[in-house]
XYZ file of C-alpha atoms in Angstrom:
338
model
C -31.125 3.023 -17.061
C -31.296 1.500 -20.417
C -31.655 -2.186 -21.155
C -27.778 -1.819 -21.974
C -26.918 -1.689 -18.066
C -28.480 -5.022 -17.600
C -26.429 -7.185 -20.291
C -23.674 -9.024 -18.719
C -20.267 -7.399 -18.636
C -18.521 -10.285 -20.479
C -20.901 -9.775 -23.341
C -20.810 -6.215 -23.632
C -16.806 -5.765 -23.206
C -15.827 -9.080 -25.190
C -18.177 -9.613 -27.567
C -18.241 -13.237 -29.419
C -15.368 -14.310 -26.851
C -18.032 -13.844 -24.085
C -19.100 -17.524 -24.752
C -15.686 -19.082 -24.629
C -14.980 -20.698 -21.682
C -11.571 -19.486 -20.011
C -9.412 -22.442 -18.561
C -7.903 -22.810 -15.258
C -4.583 -20.811 -14.861
C -3.066 -24.096 -13.511
C -2.256 -27.097 -15.503
C -1.526 -30.316 -12.945
C 0.751 -33.303 -14.415
C 0.860 -36.866 -13.409
C 1.702 -40.102 -14.854
C 1.820 -42.569 -12.125
C -1.422 -44.387 -11.471
C -1.368 -43.676 -7.323
C -0.650 -40.102 -8.210
C -3.252 -39.704 -10.950
C -5.952 -40.611 -8.757
C -4.583 -38.567 -5.770
C -4.610 -35.767 -8.198
C -7.958 -36.259 -9.534
C -9.171 -36.531 -5.570
C -7.327 -32.969 -4.934
C -9.019 -31.478 -7.628
C -12.384 -32.574 -6.680
C -11.484 -31.139 -3.098
C -10.286 -27.892 -4.116
C -13.348 -27.616 -6.272
C -15.499 -27.842 -3.529
C -13.295 -25.821 -1.518
C -13.521 -22.804 -4.250
C -16.946 -23.686 -5.856
C -15.118 -24.675 -9.325
C -12.483 -26.285 -10.589
C -8.986 -24.184 -10.135
C -6.625 -26.490 -11.878
C -6.728 -29.161 -14.762
C -5.596 -32.629 -14.058
C -3.518 -33.879 -17.546
C -2.965 -37.490 -17.192
C 0.316 -38.477 -18.940
C 1.390 -40.797 -21.382
C 4.613 -39.395 -22.641
C 6.440 -39.637 -19.432
C 4.018 -41.700 -17.512
C 3.878 -44.873 -19.638
C 6.455 -47.793 -18.724
C 8.360 -48.693 -21.912
C 6.500 -51.151 -23.618
C 3.314 -50.669 -21.577
C 2.187 -47.860 -23.444
C -1.244 -49.831 -24.687
C -2.085 -50.590 -21.137
C -1.364 -47.364 -19.516
C -3.359 -45.477 -22.577
C -6.503 -47.818 -21.246
C -5.592 -46.651 -17.532
C -5.711 -42.893 -18.552
C -9.049 -43.482 -20.474
C -10.751 -45.435 -17.573
C -9.371 -42.764 -14.834
C -11.104 -39.770 -17.244
C -14.244 -41.881 -17.512
C -14.156 -42.332 -13.964
C -13.874 -38.746 -12.688
C -16.200 -36.913 -10.965
C -19.012 -34.702 -12.903
C -17.605 -31.490 -13.860
C -13.873 -32.662 -13.431
C -11.591 -31.119 -15.946
C -9.566 -33.871 -17.068
C -6.882 -33.938 -20.088
C -4.106 -36.301 -21.461
C -0.878 -35.814 -22.804
C -0.089 -38.483 -25.560
C 2.917 -39.118 -27.295
C 4.388 -37.403 -30.048
C 2.755 -37.798 -33.384
C 5.984 -39.892 -34.752
C 5.796 -42.285 -31.842
C 4.243 -45.669 -32.190
C 2.280 -45.433 -29.386
C 0.696 -42.036 -30.675
C -2.142 -43.281 -32.827
C -3.360 -46.080 -30.174
C -3.163 -43.245 -27.263
C -5.686 -40.767 -29.585
C -7.867 -43.859 -30.646
C -8.126 -45.262 -26.970
C -8.176 -42.138 -24.830
C -10.031 -39.852 -27.023
C -12.275 -42.726 -28.292
C -13.582 -43.898 -25.133
C -13.127 -40.815 -23.126
C -13.626 -37.750 -25.720
C -16.510 -36.764 -23.660
C -14.853 -36.269 -20.233
C -11.687 -34.611 -21.677
C -11.303 -31.166 -21.547
C -8.269 -31.062 -24.109
C -5.368 -33.247 -25.641
C -1.882 -32.166 -25.086
C 0.443 -33.160 -28.001
C 4.191 -33.058 -27.040
C 7.194 -31.767 -29.057
C 4.868 -30.075 -32.079
C 7.278 -28.594 -34.583
C 4.829 -27.399 -37.161
C 1.270 -26.839 -38.408
C 1.585 -30.638 -40.165
C 2.118 -32.065 -36.803
C -1.083 -30.189 -35.665
C -3.004 -31.641 -38.600
C -1.823 -34.941 -37.745
C -3.229 -34.864 -34.337
C -6.625 -33.421 -35.646
C -7.099 -35.974 -37.975
C -6.365 -38.615 -35.607
C -8.709 -36.913 -33.092
C -11.450 -36.757 -35.875
C -11.104 -40.237 -36.427
C -11.753 -41.186 -32.968
C -14.720 -39.461 -32.811
C -13.395 -36.261 -30.712
C -14.039 -33.727 -33.302
C -14.534 -30.803 -30.916
C -11.989 -31.660 -28.567
C -9.450 -28.822 -28.391
C -5.700 -29.382 -28.982
C -2.682 -27.968 -26.664
C 0.637 -27.862 -28.116
C 4.089 -28.149 -26.581
C 6.768 -26.104 -27.923
C 10.097 -27.547 -27.150
C 12.834 -26.791 -30.087
C 13.969 -23.573 -31.621
C 12.367 -24.430 -34.847
C 8.860 -24.558 -33.110
C 9.460 -21.584 -31.390
C 9.968 -20.024 -34.888
C 6.937 -21.470 -36.101
C 4.638 -20.765 -33.079
C 2.890 -18.086 -34.748
C 1.627 -20.455 -37.113
C 1.024 -23.174 -34.862
C -1.266 -20.746 -32.266
C -3.061 -20.003 -35.343
C -4.885 -23.265 -35.784
C -8.456 -23.269 -35.004
C -8.278 -26.514 -32.879
C -5.351 -25.092 -30.689
C -6.467 -23.532 -27.523
C -3.109 -23.172 -25.572
C 0.532 -23.223 -26.234
C 3.181 -24.503 -23.594
C 6.743 -23.759 -23.420
C 9.125 -27.220 -22.707
C 12.166 -25.384 -20.925
C 14.228 -28.563 -20.405
C 13.940 -29.893 -23.807
C 14.382 -26.390 -25.255
C 17.683 -26.104 -23.418
C 18.972 -29.661 -24.358
C 18.046 -28.743 -28.099
C 20.977 -26.044 -28.246
C 23.583 -28.912 -27.703
C 25.483 -27.468 -24.638
C 25.115 -23.625 -25.906
C 22.919 -22.855 -23.060
C 24.250 -23.741 -19.455
C 22.527 -25.718 -17.176
C 21.505 -22.499 -15.217
C 19.171 -21.810 -18.256
C 16.778 -24.675 -16.439
C 16.584 -23.140 -13.061
C 13.909 -21.307 -11.694
C 16.005 -17.906 -12.009
C 17.994 -18.654 -14.589
C 15.550 -19.414 -16.961
C 14.285 -15.751 -16.915
C 17.826 -14.420 -17.627
C 19.421 -16.252 -20.342
C 18.652 -14.265 -23.708
C 17.600 -17.333 -26.017
C 15.655 -18.995 -23.370
C 13.641 -15.336 -22.559
C 13.274 -14.946 -26.423
C 11.563 -18.083 -26.669
C 9.096 -17.554 -23.723
C 8.411 -13.976 -25.253
C 7.597 -15.667 -28.871
C 5.142 -18.330 -27.591
C 3.284 -15.802 -25.175
C 3.386 -13.308 -28.270
C 1.847 -15.733 -30.788
C -0.841 -17.097 -28.036
C -2.142 -13.465 -27.568
C -1.827 -12.516 -31.150
C -4.333 -15.453 -31.906
C -6.501 -15.602 -28.780
C -4.915 -18.592 -27.458
C -3.426 -19.265 -23.853
C 0.050 -19.124 -23.167
C 1.148 -21.637 -20.568
C 4.464 -21.409 -18.554
C 6.936 -24.473 -18.422
C 7.367 -26.265 -14.834
C 9.651 -25.066 -12.159
C 11.344 -28.125 -11.032
C 12.404 -27.380 -7.678
C 9.285 -28.367 -6.389
C 10.181 -28.277 -2.675
C 10.798 -24.714 -2.662
C 7.650 -22.917 -2.764
C 9.356 -19.460 -2.608
C 11.100 -20.227 -6.098
C 8.186 -21.389 -7.267
C 5.642 -18.526 -6.346
C 8.449 -15.908 -7.583
C 8.889 -18.030 -11.047
C 5.239 -17.981 -11.593
C 4.713 -14.032 -10.802
C 7.877 -13.353 -13.173
C 5.923 -15.331 -16.013
C 2.673 -13.847 -15.379
C 3.688 -10.151 -14.901
C 6.996 -9.899 -17.167
C 6.350 -12.362 -19.774
C 2.437 -12.520 -20.041
C 1.711 -15.844 -19.137
C -1.751 -16.624 -18.014
C -1.525 -20.389 -17.102
C 1.384 -22.324 -15.621
C 2.150 -26.131 -15.143
C 2.489 -27.859 -11.920
C 4.145 -31.200 -11.388
C 3.715 -31.368 -7.659
C 0.511 -31.050 -5.538
C 2.481 -28.393 -3.490
C 2.864 -26.215 -6.540
C -0.775 -25.536 -7.143
C -1.660 -23.075 -4.582
C 1.552 -20.747 -5.420
C 0.613 -20.717 -8.893
C -2.890 -19.671 -7.945
C -1.487 -16.913 -5.615
C 1.183 -15.769 -7.980
C -0.984 -15.742 -11.230
C -4.106 -14.110 -9.059
C -4.349 -10.118 -9.129
C -3.910 -8.651 -5.733
C -6.526 -7.594 -3.115
C -6.174 -3.460 -4.320
C -6.598 -4.770 -7.706
C -9.479 -6.392 -7.493
C -11.403 -4.078 -5.410
C -10.484 -1.155 -8.002
C -11.784 -3.380 -10.771
C -15.023 -3.988 -9.020
C -15.690 -0.334 -8.375
C -14.898 0.519 -12.093
C -17.022 -2.013 -13.652
C -19.578 -1.409 -11.117
C -19.646 2.491 -12.300
C -19.470 1.486 -15.803
C -22.704 -0.329 -15.529
C -24.262 2.126 -13.743
C -23.098 4.714 -16.364
C -24.579 2.226 -19.441
C -21.106 1.787 -20.548
C -20.574 5.225 -21.283
C -17.023 6.731 -20.127
C -16.622 7.808 -16.328
C -14.029 9.300 -14.442
C -12.222 7.422 -11.512
C -9.963 9.647 -9.301
C -9.522 12.231 -11.868
C -8.623 9.294 -14.537
C -11.063 8.761 -17.513
C -12.173 5.268 -18.290
C -13.993 4.059 -21.173
C -14.850 0.672 -22.950
C -10.899 -0.266 -23.453
C -10.230 -0.023 -19.897
C -13.131 -1.358 -18.909
C -12.321 -4.630 -20.896
C -9.028 -4.740 -18.952
C -10.447 -4.278 -15.439
C -12.998 -6.973 -16.206
C -10.433 -9.396 -17.368
C -8.998 -8.398 -13.900
C -12.126 -9.977 -11.977
C -12.324 -12.762 -14.272
C -8.601 -13.904 -13.651
C -9.412 -13.331 -9.857
C -12.315 -15.518 -10.079
C -10.411 -18.201 -11.885
C -7.447 -18.085 -9.527
C -9.963 -18.533 -6.318
C -9.845 -15.425 -4.894
C -12.893 -13.891 -2.967
C -14.678 -11.214 -4.939
C -16.085 -8.027 -3.957
C -19.992 -8.479 -3.192
C -21.207 -6.335 -5.863
C -18.875 -8.570 -8.484
C -20.005 -11.907 -7.265
C -23.312 -12.125 -9.065
C -21.451 -11.837 -12.347
C -19.860 -15.270 -12.122
C -21.126 -18.679 -11.805
C -20.058 -21.185 -9.594
C -18.539 -24.615 -10.808
C -18.164 -23.334 -14.359
C -14.799 -21.761 -13.836
C -15.665 -18.527 -16.256
C -18.032 -15.732 -16.243
C -21.057 -15.922 -18.112
C -23.818 -13.870 -19.952
């Protein structure tokens, strides 16, 4: 067996992308202090359960800050981020770039806690100019390496999604369903905001597909919108599964702790797919990455890449990997490493 067989699968199959950390498939939002603290505690508990972070906690200024107390709320978010457990994945959603509180949000949160944050979420991004405004603010706060996530919430922003996704600081685009529907002035019925209806109305479907396509075109993460029926776990899991299997989303928002595990379950590969992926990658390693036959089907590096991504997604979602695959993943880092 040559030395090529001992190179980590991520390096062989993903090349330069192998060093890029995959982000968790769930992004959990909270904006009230008691809930923010509980979310961070839950993240730590589930991290101990699974061996790595399986969801991000995004501390919310846009919907969380009481009117008139935006500065105090930004200071609270910065403090909570600094106090989070080592290795926690904490983000912040700031106000829109044209909001009076935006500059202080970034200066306070990114300026004081940039080294404890995994990203900053910018809501209602309309264009590359909005992204550049956010980048300049982050750079001025000393957070030059901090990734940006952008929330796409209008028809015009959907039209520019490919341009927005192309920016090197953008790591993920999220779809803002309710603002998107509202932006149509009643042309989309209220059913377009429900867990089922959002997958049926043509304008909403088109927006979802454009955002997912823009992300995949530029190697970014498409993040699906919330499901507001948070007490209906079946509706939550069904929506997450459709977003993943039919629309290409690899990440989803949670707005209630009860939504986190259904999202993980829905975005995870099933057991049979995980087992098959482990068999194929193990055989590929043994063959020095030359083509192999599995049940009469030819596999080479193109399909190996797919099956490696199945294993990585299984790890990200907390699934138990077959024994032969476990050594390819680290605990507490959340991603495959060479």
